[in-house]
Coordinates of C-alpha atoms (C1' of nucleotides) in Angstrom, one line a residue:
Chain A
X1 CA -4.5 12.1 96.2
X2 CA -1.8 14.5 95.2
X3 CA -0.5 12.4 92.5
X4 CA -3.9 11.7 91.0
X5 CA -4.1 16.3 91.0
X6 CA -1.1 16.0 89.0
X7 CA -1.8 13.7 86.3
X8 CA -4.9 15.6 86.1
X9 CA -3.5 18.6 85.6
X10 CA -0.9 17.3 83.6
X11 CA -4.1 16.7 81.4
X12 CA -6.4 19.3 81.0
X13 CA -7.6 22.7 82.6
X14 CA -9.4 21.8 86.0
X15 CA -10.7 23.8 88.6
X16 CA -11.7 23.8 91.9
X17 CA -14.9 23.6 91.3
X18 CA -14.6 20.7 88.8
X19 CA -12.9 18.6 91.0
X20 CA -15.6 19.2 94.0
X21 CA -17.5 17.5 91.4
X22 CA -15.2 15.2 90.8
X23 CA -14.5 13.9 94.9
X24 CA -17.9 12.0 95.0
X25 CA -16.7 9.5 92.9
X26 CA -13.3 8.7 93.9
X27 CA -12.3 6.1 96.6
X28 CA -9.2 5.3 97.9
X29 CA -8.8 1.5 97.7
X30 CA -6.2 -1.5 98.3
X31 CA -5.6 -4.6 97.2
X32 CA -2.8 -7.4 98.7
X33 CA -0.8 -9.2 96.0
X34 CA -2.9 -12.1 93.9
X35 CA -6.0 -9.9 94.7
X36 CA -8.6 -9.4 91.7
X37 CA -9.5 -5.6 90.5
X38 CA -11.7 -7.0 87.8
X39 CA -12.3 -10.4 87.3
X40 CA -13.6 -12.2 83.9
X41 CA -17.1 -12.0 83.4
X42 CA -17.9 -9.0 85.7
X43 CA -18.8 -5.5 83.9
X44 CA -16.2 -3.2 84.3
X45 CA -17.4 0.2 86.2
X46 CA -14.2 1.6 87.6
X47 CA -11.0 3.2 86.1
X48 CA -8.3 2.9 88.5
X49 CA -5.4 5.4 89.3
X50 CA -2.7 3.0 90.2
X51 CA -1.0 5.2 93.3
X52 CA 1.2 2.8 94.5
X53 CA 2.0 -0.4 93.6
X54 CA 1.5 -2.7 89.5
X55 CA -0.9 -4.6 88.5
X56 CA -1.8 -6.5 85.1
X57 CA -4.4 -7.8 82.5
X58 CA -4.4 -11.3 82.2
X59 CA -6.6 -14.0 80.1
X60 CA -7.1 -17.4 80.8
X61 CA -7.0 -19.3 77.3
X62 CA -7.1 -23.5 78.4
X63 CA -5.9 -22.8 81.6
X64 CA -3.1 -20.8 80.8
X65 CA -1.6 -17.4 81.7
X66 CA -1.8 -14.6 78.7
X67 CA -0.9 -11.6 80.3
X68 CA -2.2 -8.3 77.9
X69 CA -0.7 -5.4 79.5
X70 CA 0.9 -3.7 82.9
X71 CA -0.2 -0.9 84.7
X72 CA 2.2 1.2 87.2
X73 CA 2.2 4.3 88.8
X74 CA 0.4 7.1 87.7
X75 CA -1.3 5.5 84.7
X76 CA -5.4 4.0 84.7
X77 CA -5.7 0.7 84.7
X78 CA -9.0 -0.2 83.5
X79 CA -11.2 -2.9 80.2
X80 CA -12.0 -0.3 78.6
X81 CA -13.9 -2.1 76.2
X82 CA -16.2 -3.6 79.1
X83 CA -16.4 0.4 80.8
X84 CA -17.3 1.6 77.7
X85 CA -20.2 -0.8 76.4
X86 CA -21.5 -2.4 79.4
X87 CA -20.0 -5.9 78.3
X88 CA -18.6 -8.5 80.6
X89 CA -15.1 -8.5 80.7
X90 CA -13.2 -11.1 79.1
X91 CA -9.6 -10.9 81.1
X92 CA -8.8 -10.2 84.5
X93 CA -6.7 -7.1 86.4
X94 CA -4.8 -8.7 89.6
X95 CA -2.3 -6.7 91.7
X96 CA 1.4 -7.7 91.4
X97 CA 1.7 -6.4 94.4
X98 CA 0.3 -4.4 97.3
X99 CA -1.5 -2.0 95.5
X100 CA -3.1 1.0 96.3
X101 CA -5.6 2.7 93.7
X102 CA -8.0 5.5 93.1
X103 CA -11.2 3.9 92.0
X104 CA -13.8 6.5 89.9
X105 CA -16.9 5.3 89.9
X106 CA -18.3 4.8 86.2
X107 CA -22.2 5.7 87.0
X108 CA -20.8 9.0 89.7
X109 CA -18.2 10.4 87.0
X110 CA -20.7 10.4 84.3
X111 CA -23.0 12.0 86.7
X112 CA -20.3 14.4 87.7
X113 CA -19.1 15.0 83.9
X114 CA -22.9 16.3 82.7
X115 CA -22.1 18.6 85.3
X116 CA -18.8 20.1 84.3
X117 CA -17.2 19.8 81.1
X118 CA -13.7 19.8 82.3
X119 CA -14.8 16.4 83.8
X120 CA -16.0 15.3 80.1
X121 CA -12.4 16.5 78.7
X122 CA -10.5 14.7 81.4
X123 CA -11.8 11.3 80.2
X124 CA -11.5 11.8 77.0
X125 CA -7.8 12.4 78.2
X126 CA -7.8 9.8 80.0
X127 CA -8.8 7.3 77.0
X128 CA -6.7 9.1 74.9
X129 CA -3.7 7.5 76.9
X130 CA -4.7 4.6 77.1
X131 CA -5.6 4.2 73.5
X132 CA -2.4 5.5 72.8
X133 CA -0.6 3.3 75.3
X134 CA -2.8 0.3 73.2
X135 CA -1.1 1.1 69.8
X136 CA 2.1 1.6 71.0
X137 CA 2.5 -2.0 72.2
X138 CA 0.0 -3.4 69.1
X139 CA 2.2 -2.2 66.9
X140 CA 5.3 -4.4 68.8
X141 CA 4.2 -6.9 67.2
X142 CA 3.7 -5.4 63.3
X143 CA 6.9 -4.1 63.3
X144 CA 9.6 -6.2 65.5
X145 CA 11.2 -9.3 65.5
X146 CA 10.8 -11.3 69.4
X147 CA 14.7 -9.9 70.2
X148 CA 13.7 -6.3 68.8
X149 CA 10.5 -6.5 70.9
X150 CA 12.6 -7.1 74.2
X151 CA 15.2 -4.7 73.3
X152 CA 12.5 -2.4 72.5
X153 CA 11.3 -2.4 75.7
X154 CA 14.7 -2.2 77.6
X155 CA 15.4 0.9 75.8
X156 CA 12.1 2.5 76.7
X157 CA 10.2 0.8 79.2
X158 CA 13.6 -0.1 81.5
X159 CA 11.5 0.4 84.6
X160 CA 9.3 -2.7 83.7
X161 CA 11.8 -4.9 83.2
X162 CA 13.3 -3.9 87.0
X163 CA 9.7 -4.8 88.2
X164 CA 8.4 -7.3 86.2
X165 CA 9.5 -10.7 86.2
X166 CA 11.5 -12.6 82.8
X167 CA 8.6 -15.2 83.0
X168 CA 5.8 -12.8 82.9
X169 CA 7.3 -10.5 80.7
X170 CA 7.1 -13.5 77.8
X171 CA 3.7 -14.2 78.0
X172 CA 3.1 -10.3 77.4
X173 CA 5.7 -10.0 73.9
X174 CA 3.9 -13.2 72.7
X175 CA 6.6 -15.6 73.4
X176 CA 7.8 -18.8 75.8
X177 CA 10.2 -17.9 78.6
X178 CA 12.6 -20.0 77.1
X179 CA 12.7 -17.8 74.2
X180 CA 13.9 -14.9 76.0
X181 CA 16.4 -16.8 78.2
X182 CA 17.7 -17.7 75.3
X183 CA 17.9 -14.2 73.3
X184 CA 19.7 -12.7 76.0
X185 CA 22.1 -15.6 76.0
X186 CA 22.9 -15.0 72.3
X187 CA 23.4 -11.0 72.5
X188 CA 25.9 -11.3 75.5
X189 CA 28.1 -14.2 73.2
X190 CA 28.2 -11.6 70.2
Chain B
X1 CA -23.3 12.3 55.4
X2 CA -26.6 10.3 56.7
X3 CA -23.5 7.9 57.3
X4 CA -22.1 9.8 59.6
X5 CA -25.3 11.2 61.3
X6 CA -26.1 7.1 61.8
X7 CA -22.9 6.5 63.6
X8 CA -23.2 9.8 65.7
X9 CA -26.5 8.7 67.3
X10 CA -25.4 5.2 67.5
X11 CA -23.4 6.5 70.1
X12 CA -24.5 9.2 71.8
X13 CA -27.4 11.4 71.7
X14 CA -27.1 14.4 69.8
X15 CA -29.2 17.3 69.0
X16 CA -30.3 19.4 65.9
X17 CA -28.2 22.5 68.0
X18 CA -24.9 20.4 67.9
X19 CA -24.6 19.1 64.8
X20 CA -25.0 23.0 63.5
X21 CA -22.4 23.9 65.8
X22 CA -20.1 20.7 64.4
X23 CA -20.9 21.4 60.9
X24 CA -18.2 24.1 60.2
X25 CA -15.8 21.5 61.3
X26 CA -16.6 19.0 58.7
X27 CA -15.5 18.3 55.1
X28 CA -15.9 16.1 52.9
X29 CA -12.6 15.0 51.1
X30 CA -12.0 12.1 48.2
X31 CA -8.5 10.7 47.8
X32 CA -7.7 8.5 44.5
X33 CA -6.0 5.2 45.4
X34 CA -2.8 5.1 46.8
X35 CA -3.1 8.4 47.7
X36 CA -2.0 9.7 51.2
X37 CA -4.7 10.9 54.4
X38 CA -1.2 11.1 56.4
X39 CA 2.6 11.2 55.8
X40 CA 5.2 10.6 58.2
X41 CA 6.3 13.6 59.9
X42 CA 2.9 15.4 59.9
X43 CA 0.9 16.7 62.8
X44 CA -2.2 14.7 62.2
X45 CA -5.0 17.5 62.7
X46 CA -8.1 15.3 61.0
X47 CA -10.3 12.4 62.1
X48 CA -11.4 10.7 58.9
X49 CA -14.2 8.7 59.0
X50 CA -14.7 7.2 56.3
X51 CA -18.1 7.0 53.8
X52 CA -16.7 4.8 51.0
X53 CA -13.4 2.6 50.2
X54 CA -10.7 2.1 52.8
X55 CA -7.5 3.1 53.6
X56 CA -4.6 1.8 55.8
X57 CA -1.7 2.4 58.5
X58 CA 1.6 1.7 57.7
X59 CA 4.8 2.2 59.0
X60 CA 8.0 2.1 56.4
X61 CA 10.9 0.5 58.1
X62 CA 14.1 0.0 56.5
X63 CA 12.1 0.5 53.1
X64 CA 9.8 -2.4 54.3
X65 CA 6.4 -1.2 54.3
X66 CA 4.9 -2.8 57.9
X67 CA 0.7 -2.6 57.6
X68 CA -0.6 -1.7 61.4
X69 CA -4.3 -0.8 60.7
X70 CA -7.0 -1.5 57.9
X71 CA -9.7 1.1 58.0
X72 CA -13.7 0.6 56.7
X73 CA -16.7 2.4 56.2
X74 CA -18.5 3.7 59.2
X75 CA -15.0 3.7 61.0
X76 CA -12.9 6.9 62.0
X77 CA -9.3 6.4 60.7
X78 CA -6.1 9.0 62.7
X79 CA -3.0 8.8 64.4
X80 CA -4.7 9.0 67.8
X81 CA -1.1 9.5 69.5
X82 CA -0.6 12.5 66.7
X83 CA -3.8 14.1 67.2
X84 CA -3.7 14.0 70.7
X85 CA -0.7 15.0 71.6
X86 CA 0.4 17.4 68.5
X87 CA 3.7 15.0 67.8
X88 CA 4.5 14.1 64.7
X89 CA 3.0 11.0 63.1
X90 CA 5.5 8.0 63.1
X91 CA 3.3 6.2 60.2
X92 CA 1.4 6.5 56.9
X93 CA -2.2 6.5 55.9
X94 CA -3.0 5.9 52.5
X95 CA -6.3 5.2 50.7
X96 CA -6.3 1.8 49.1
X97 CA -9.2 2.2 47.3
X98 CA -11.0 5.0 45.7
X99 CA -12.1 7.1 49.4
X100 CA -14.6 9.0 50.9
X101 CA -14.2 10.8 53.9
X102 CA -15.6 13.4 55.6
X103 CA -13.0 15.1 57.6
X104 CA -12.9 16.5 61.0
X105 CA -10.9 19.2 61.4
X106 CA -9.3 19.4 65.0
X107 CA -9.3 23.0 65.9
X108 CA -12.7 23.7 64.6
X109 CA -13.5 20.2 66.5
X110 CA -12.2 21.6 69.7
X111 CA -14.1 24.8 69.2
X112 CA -17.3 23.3 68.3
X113 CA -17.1 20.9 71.7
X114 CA -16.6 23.7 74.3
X115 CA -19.8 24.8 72.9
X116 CA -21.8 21.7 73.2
X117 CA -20.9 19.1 75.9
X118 CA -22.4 17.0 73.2
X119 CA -20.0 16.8 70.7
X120 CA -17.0 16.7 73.5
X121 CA -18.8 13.2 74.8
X122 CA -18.9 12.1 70.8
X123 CA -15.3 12.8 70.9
X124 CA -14.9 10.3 74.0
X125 CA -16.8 7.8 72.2
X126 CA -14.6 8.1 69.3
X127 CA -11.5 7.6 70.9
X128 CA -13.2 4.8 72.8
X129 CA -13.6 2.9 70.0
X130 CA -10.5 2.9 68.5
X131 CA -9.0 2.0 71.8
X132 CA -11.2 -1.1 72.0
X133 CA -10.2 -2.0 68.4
X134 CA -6.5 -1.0 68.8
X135 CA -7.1 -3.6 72.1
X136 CA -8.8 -6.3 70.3
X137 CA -5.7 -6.1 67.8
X138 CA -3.3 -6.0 70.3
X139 CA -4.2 -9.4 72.1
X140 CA -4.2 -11.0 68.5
X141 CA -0.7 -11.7 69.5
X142 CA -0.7 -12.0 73.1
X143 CA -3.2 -15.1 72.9
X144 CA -2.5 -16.7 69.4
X145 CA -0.9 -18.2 67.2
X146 CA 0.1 -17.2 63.7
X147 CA -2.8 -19.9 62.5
X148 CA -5.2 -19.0 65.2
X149 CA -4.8 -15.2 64.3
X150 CA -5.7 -15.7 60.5
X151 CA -9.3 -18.0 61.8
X152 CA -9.5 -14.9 64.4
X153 CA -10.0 -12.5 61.6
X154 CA -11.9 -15.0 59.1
X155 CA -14.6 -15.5 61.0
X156 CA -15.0 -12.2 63.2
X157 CA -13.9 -10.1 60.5
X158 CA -14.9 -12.0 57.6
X159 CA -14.8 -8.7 55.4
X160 CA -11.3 -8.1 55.8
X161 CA -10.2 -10.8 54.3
X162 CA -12.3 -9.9 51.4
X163 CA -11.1 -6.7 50.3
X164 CA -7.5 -7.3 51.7
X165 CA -5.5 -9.2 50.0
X166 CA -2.9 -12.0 51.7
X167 CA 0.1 -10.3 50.8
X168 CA -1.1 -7.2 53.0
X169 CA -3.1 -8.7 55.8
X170 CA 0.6 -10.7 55.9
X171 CA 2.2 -7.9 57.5
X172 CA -0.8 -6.9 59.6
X173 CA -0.8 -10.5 61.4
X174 CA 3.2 -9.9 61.9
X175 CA 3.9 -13.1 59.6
X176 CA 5.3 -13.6 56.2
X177 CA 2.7 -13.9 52.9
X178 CA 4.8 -17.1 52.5
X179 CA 3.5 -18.5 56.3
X180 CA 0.0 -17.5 55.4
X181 CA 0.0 -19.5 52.1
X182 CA 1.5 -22.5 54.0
X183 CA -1.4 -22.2 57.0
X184 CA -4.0 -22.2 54.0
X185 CA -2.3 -25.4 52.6
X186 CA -1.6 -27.1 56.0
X187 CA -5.8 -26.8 57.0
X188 CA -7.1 -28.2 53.7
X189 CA -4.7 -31.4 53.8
X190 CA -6.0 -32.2 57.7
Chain C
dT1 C1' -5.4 -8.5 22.6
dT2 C1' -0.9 -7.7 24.6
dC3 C1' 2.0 -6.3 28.0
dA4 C1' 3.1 -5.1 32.6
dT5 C1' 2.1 -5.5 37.3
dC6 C1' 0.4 -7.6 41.3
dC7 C1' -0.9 -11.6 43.9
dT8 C1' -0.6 -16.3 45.3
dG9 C1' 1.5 -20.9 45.7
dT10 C1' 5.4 -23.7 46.5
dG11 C1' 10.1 -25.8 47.2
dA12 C1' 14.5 -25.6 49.6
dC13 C1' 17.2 -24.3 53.5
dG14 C1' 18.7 -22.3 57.6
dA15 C1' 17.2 -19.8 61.7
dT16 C1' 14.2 -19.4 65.3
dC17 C1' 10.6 -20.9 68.3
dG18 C1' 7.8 -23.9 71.5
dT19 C1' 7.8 -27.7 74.4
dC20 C1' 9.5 -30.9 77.7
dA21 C1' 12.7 -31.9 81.1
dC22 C1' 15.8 -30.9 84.7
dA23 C1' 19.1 -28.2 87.4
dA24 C1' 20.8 -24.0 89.3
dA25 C1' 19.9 -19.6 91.3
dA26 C1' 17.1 -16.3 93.6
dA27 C1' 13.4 -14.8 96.3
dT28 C1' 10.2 -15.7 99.9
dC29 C1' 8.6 -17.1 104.2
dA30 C1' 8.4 -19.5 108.6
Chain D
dT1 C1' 18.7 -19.6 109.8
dG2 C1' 16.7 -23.3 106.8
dA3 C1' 13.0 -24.9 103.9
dT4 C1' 9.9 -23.9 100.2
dT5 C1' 8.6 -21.7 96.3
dT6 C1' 9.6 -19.0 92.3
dT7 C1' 12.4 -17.7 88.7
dT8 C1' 15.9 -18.5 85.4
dG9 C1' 19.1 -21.0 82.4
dT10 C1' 19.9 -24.7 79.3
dG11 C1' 19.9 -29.0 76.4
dA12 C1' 17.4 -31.8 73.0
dC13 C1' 14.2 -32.2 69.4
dG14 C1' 10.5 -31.4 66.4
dA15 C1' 7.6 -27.8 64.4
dT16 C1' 7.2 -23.5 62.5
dC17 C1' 8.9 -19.4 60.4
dG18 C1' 11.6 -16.2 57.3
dT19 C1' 14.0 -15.7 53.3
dC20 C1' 15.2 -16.5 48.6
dA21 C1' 13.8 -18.0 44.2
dC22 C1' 10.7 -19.0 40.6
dA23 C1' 6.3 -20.1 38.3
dG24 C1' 1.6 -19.5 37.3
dG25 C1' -2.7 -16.9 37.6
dA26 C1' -5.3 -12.7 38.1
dT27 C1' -5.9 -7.9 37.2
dG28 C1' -5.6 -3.8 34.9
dA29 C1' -4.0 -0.5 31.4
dA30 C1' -2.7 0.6 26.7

DNA sequence: TTCATCCTGTGACGATCGTCACAAAAATCA
DNA sequence: TGATTTTTGTGACGATCGTCACAGGATGAA
């Protein structure tokens, strides 16, 4: 709970009296590896504060893996397309491993945000980052070759190479496993 | 403006009381072709959202101009990191036809929402959007190929295509005008 | 109209990528 | 510990891509 007061306040003004608002919709939840937090086809009504533990977006295109995006500590995971509109959701979120998340409740936060407007700035925060987190790694792609994208995110995303595997890193910079093999093969004979 | 009035209540309700206490925030701007919403190294301070023409986001690397973004009518065109955060904007935005906007001035913005929860739950609907489209982008390349991402946009953005030519959407798929010429030819033969 | 500019198509060629296959290494678990 | 699973590296090969170069067509301005 004390990390999910920080990033708050590492957001926006919030006071006591906001967050007693706030409590109703928060849960404290955990999922074991492999276990779904949103599953394709459901509507999306939760944003979830990743405590402990990763987890990540997938799709399923012909039976295939497409991971879209990872989500560690102290950052929402969340489709915010389908929390926004009411739409199913067209990829999953699975843990990577044990996880443990603060869920907020999309029907009790909008409740609690009518209440208090600090609530209302908070998720506009809270979109904010993730919109911004969006364009960052959209823009991977405009602007970098496959060996700039990996290099790219060695130089300032080292922690998610530590935790995420070579394999499933691939599927998320929009190449084959092989590829990157085979990029860091080349860099270490020149 | 009934443009913009349309696309408020599309998404939220709003009342005669807000939109006075928005107003002083608003302008309404024309740029000539060419002409620049946003230069590299600014603080973007504006949402534009845009009446008539469009306008772009580009990034200019190693003299290379790199499209990220296309921008239409009754859409709201920014830096979202910029804005947000009050860092200076990494990329360009630049009208490529004769544009309309009406401006939203963030300070004003800011003022008008801690007035009317209204307008600060327009705000979050705003930045949803664009993080749904920045999302929709971003998977482009996760999930497809180069061919796959050209039919992506021709038949669920059909209008792109039209007013953008192939040399520009080019460098918005990530692939060379030359590649997109080549997919055109490779379809009609088969 | 004429000129300049922009856009598109295309050929050639080398570089890179995806796929398939298999082996080695590492991690996991009983 | 040993067995199983997962992950990574690598070779071969065909497909695709980026780059360079040039030509033709479209567009727009003088």
């Amino acid at each position: 709970m004390n990390e999910l007061l920080q990033y708050i306040h590492s957001l926006t003004a919030f006071s006591p009296e906001s967050l007693a608002l706030l409590q109703p919709a928060l849960t404290q939840q955990t999922f074991n590896k492999n276990e779904l937090l949103l599953k394709e086809g459901q509507v999306c009504r939760s944003l979830f504060f990743i405590v402990k533990g990763y987890c990540k977006s997938y799709y399923e295109v012909d039976g295939l893996v497409k991971n879209t995006g990872f989500f560690f500590e102290n950052e929402i995971a969340t489709n915010i397309s389908s929390f926004g509109s009411g739409q199913k959701s067209e990829f999953n979120i699975v843990a990577c491993e044990p996880l443990t998340v603060i869920v907020f409740d999309k029907e009790k936060l909008f409740q609690a945000a009518q209440q208090a407007p600090e609530i209302e700035t908070l998720g506009r925060h809270c979109i904010r980052l993730f919109a911004t987190k969006q364009e960052e790694f959209s823009n991977l792609f405009k602007l970098y070759s496959p060996q700039e994208r990996l290099e790219y995110i060695e130089t300032r995303h080292p922690a998610m190479l530590q935790r995420v595997s070579l394999s499933q890193l691939a599927s998320f910079l929009g190449v084959a496993r092989e590829t990157l093999s085979r990029i860091r093969k080349r860099r270490s004979h020149v």
